[in-house]
Amino acid sequence: MSLQDRTPVEPDVGVDEDGLDYDELEALLDGRVLDREDHVNAEGFVIRPDEVQQVLSTLKEEAGFDHCSAVTAQEYDDRFESIYHLKKFEDPTQELSVIVPTSKDNPVSESAAPVYDTADWHEREAYDLVGINYEGHPDLRRILLPETWQGHPLSERYNQTQPQVVPLREHANPLEEDHRGDGEDADTMFVNIGPHHPATHGVLHVKTVLDGEQIVDLDPDIGYLHRCEEQMCEQGTYRHQIMPYPDRWDYTPGGLLNEWAYARAAEDLADIDVPEYAQVLRTMSAELTRIAAHMLAVGTFGLDLYGDFTVIFMYAIRDREVVQNLLEDLTGQRLMFNYFRLGGVAWDLPEPREEYLDKVREFTADIPDRLEEYHNLISGNEIFQMRCVDTGILPPETAKSYGATGPVARGSGIDYDLRRDDPYGYYDELDWDVITEDGCDNYARLLVRLKEVEESAKIIRQCADLLSEWPEDDRTIQSNVPRTLRPDPDKEIYRAVEGAKGELGIYIRSDGTDKPARFKIRSPCFSNLQTLPVMSEGEYIPDMVASLGSLDIVLGEVDR
Amino acid sequence: MSSDHTSPADSTETKSTREARMGEGVDDRFNSRLREAFGSSPFILTKFDQFMNWVRGSSMFMLQFGIACCSIEMMHTYAVKHDLDRFHAGVPRASPRQADVMIVPGTIVSKFAPRMKRVYDQVPEPKFVIGMGSCTISGGPFQEGYNVLKGAEEVIPVDIHVPGCPPRPEALVYGVAKLQERIANGESSPVVVKPYELEEFGDLEDDELVEHLADQIDAEDLVMRYNWVDSP
């Protein structure tokens, strides 16, 4: 089912039976590694700020690191630092951090955007929030904050109480100059889509330039929901104050999946074990939220393609209500669950257990019938197919370069799912499949979501069976965790889980206190949204709306 | 609505005006229960603005306006099960020019506030605003953020606040019903002091920041100035 050739080829340089051989990688870089750091997830190579492109392209071409997960920027007392978190789509457990320190008074570093397309936006974000300048970046301007913002809020010198002025100005047509005077036909038209628009799934602003009905230039403008999530998490204590925020990144609700991302990173950072029983509970509840999130994606996709509140939307909401009731019984909330704790979960299944598990089983047993309805309504519908098949094409190589993950990548035939490739929770003990589709179009992404709902139902059913058979004296829901967590100073970790939209990663650096010194969120939607111009330029404008719907972005997670 | 209501008990003793006028054996096909309740008068007397208030509250067009997490619960309120349409308020309009009520469902940040103000200005009078969730009250869990407005009332006047993070759909339905009650009673929306108005850049006080931005922003550009120190 994959476009990629999965036959074993020569292993990449620097790989032996146990995984990565960092010494060989260092040798490959030919003396460019100044120093080596030990992060919890991988080793870090410290390099010079003017050799970024050389080092990264060597690692990409020769050592097979084709996935740049994220770029983390941070400020120390004596330096600025950008960290490129590299991975492989083939095997995401093979990780490498490339650390680029720059001086405090002149923070200039070479841009990695020519090597990894995804670095474009990530570096813009680093410039915006921390204030590192990237030399050779194609378009280094603010991405999350308004252009006229003063200061870089995550840097140490920032004064939060200073006044700010934000303009509301008309956006100019970037191509008008080029086309003026070439006769009447050469006219282009500038259209603002958003930030208040029913088809942008929130407050996304897309600046489009049209030639007739075709898009010649497209620039997603984000930051209308930048709620300072990273700052909020840096202000909270590990044990209790951070956990409510992940619920609010991907609120569709991918809540428990996001909580898992934080729980996994913090547990690995502080060496906390999670009881097996709690892992099963986590797996079951997280898959329930995945179903709810995919249902919303399908429902709003129908809304985008068919118009206002039509039947697909209503069906999707009907099924989501069932899931939300189940989750409410389990966690106490409909949308913002706050159910995970470091070292386990907040509480056990509601009593009577069997009754609850029967409800869960009943729901999963209904799923195939419900999906049959969806297939009748959507995927089997000729009009729907005309809108989706062969529109919004995203070739696998482009998807990889832009760091697309989740259903977007799997719809382009990239066989990448962290639940299987970098196992956590109880997933590796259960029987389920990773769904991939080769279509690379809007239709393929929709099919991946619908089929993943079925796989999630399979996982939930197995978990429900495990839970009802679990011996009564072994139901520990939380391990012993110190009241105040203080991980060792200067411990760094990047850990990711498979969220509803893709690889949701978190980088934490501890400084010996009970609050993280740097908390960086790698949001899958942020990287996925970068592919929109590739998918839409040269296409018709209704296809762009369809592509946006099939990307299934959540602005809370794009902007954080 | 009518004052001279006659109860059935009275009519057994003395003939009501209506009965006297109709006489025996007259077909009373025009006489409904409603008519009976109104007594002799075939007219309903009410003040026109009272009537208009009642109508306004009973037919509200909502602006389809999603911002953050609360918009998911807002969608649930519009859709099956909760079905806001039962309360005469279920017609979401995508254009502000066709809407009466704006539900503000989520956190408002510095970049979005001027746009939201613009959308609010585009809604024709009379307009009403429901603030949904803690973020529109005070900034909610993000209040300490460098970029987050401490409540929607910093930008636009709000009639009803629905607390919660996010409020349940039932809570939003209750908020809408409360708003309808207020509208029907003719209670006008509160006018608040609005510190953040859109104004022309040239009109801003000439301080260091304005001078610094002078070459980036035209004097006629509309801008919003955030004095974070003054926010609660």
Short mmCIF file of C-alpha atoms in Angstrom, two decimals, chain A residues 129 143-150 153-154 158 160-171 195-196 198 202-203 205 221-229 231-232 235 245 248 251-253 296 300 303 308-309 313-314 317-318 320-321 324-325 328 333-336 555, chain B residues 63-73 75-76 78-82 92 94-96 107 109-112 114-115 118-119 135 141-148 150 165-166 168-170 198 201 204 207 209-210 212-213 216-218 221-229:
data_model
loop_
_atom_site.label_atom_id
_atom_site.label_comp_id
_atom_site.label_asym_id
_atom_site.label_seq_id
_atom_site.Cartn_x
_atom_site.Cartn_y
_atom_site.Cartn_z
CA LEU A 129 9.54 34.57 19.27
CA ILE A 143 4.87 34.73 11.43
CA LEU A 144 2.81 34.57 14.63
CA LEU A 145 2.89 38.12 15.94
CA PRO A 146 1.84 41.26 14.01
CA GLU A 147 4.58 42.76 11.84
CA THR A 148 4.77 45.88 13.96
CA TRP A 149 5.39 44.01 17.23
CA GLN A 150 8.23 45.32 19.34
CA PRO A 153 8.63 37.66 23.64
CA LEU A 154 10.57 34.50 24.53
CA TYR A 158 11.47 41.24 26.56
CA GLN A 160 5.76 42.31 28.59
CA THR A 161 4.15 45.53 29.77
CA GLN A 162 5.37 47.75 26.95
CA PRO A 163 2.59 49.12 24.73
CA GLN A 164 2.11 47.73 21.23
CA VAL A 165 0.49 49.13 18.10
CA VAL A 166 -1.20 46.79 15.63
CA PRO A 167 -2.35 48.09 12.24
CA LEU A 168 -5.44 47.07 10.34
CA ARG A 169 -4.42 47.76 6.81
CA GLU A 170 -5.49 46.57 3.43
CA HIS A 171 -3.27 43.86 2.08
CA PRO A 195 -9.48 35.50 9.13
CA HIS A 196 -13.24 35.47 9.57
CA PRO A 198 -16.55 29.86 7.28
CA GLY A 202 -11.13 29.10 12.52
CA VAL A 203 -9.06 32.22 12.12
CA HIS A 205 -6.04 34.16 6.81
CA ASP A 221 -1.09 34.23 7.21
CA ILE A 222 -1.31 32.72 10.68
CA GLY A 223 -1.07 34.02 14.22
CA TYR A 224 -4.67 35.06 14.81
CA LEU A 225 -4.90 32.55 17.64
CA HIS A 226 -1.38 32.73 19.05
CA ARG A 227 -2.19 32.27 22.71
CA CYS A 228 1.36 32.08 24.07
CA GLU A 229 1.02 28.38 24.92
CA GLN A 231 5.06 30.83 27.65
CA MET A 232 2.11 29.46 29.65
CA GLN A 235 5.28 29.34 33.78
CA TYR A 245 -2.88 23.43 28.47
CA ARG A 248 -6.32 23.49 24.28
CA TYR A 251 -9.26 21.18 20.62
CA THR A 252 -11.24 19.13 18.10
CA PRO A 253 -10.86 17.30 20.66
CA LEU A 296 -15.06 16.47 13.03
CA THR A 300 -16.35 19.97 8.34
CA LEU A 303 -19.37 21.38 5.17
CA ASP A 308 -23.82 24.99 5.18
CA PHE A 309 -24.96 22.65 7.88
CA PHE A 313 -21.98 17.51 9.32
CA MET A 314 -25.03 16.45 11.32
CA ILE A 317 -21.81 15.57 15.16
CA ARG A 318 -24.25 12.83 16.11
CA ARG A 320 -19.22 12.76 18.16
CA GLU A 321 -21.90 13.24 20.80
CA GLN A 324 -18.12 12.79 24.01
CA ASN A 325 -20.63 11.17 26.34
CA GLU A 328 -17.42 12.62 29.84
CA GLN A 333 -15.51 16.87 30.88
CA ARG A 334 -16.82 17.00 27.35
CA LEU A 335 -13.94 18.71 25.62
CA MET A 336 -11.05 19.65 27.92
CA LEU A 555 -5.69 26.93 14.36
CA LEU B 63 -22.98 35.19 12.98
CA GLN B 64 -21.05 32.05 12.02
CA PHE B 65 -17.90 33.04 13.78
CA GLY B 66 -15.44 30.45 15.04
CA ILE B 67 -12.34 31.48 16.92
CA ALA B 68 -11.03 28.83 19.28
CA CYS B 69 -12.00 25.81 21.37
CA CYS B 70 -15.43 27.19 22.26
CA SER B 71 -16.42 27.18 18.60
CA ILE B 72 -16.43 23.37 18.71
CA GLU B 73 -19.04 23.47 21.47
CA MET B 75 -21.05 23.89 16.53
CA HIS B 76 -22.49 21.22 18.78
CA TYR B 78 -26.16 24.39 16.41
CA ALA B 79 -26.23 20.73 15.42
CA VAL B 80 -28.34 17.74 16.37
CA LYS B 81 -29.16 16.98 19.98
CA HIS B 82 -28.85 20.54 21.28
CA PRO B 92 -25.98 30.97 11.27
CA ALA B 94 -21.55 33.69 7.26
CA SER B 95 -21.69 37.42 6.56
CA PRO B 96 -21.78 39.91 9.43
CA THR B 107 -9.46 33.75 23.02
CA VAL B 109 -5.24 37.92 20.66
CA SER B 110 -3.60 41.15 19.60
CA LYS B 111 -3.53 40.35 15.89
CA PHE B 112 -7.19 39.34 15.80
CA PRO B 114 -8.77 44.79 15.18
CA ARG B 115 -10.31 42.29 12.75
CA ARG B 118 -14.15 45.41 12.11
CA VAL B 119 -16.51 42.43 11.93
CA CYS B 135 -11.32 33.82 27.56
CA PRO B 141 -6.29 30.37 31.23
CA PHE B 142 -4.20 32.50 28.86
CA GLN B 143 -4.62 35.75 30.77
CA GLU B 144 -0.92 36.07 31.49
CA GLY B 145 0.06 35.65 27.86
CA TYR B 146 2.00 38.46 26.22
CA ASN B 147 -0.35 38.48 23.26
CA VAL B 148 -3.76 37.83 24.82
CA LYS B 150 -7.96 40.33 28.87
CA CYS B 165 -13.84 26.52 29.65
CA PRO B 166 -15.55 25.70 27.42
CA ARG B 168 -21.38 23.14 27.77
CA PRO B 169 -23.87 23.54 24.91
CA GLU B 170 -26.65 23.67 27.49
CA LEU B 198 -9.46 51.67 16.14
CA PHE B 201 -2.18 56.10 13.26
CA LEU B 204 -1.96 58.55 18.18
CA ASP B 207 5.53 58.84 21.97
CA LEU B 209 6.82 53.78 19.99
CA VAL B 210 4.80 55.83 17.54
CA HIS B 212 9.67 54.29 15.98
CA LEU B 213 6.86 52.92 13.82
CA GLN B 216 6.37 51.49 8.78
CA ILE B 217 2.78 52.67 9.14
CA ASP B 218 0.95 55.30 7.09
CA ASP B 221 -3.83 53.44 8.58
CA LEU B 222 -6.28 52.28 11.21
CA VAL B 223 -4.46 50.92 14.21
CA MET B 224 -5.21 49.53 17.64
CA ARG B 225 -2.99 50.44 20.52
CA TYR B 226 -2.51 48.04 23.41
CA ASN B 227 -1.58 49.52 26.74
CA TRP B 228 -1.04 46.28 28.60
CA VAL B 229 -0.45 48.09 31.87
#
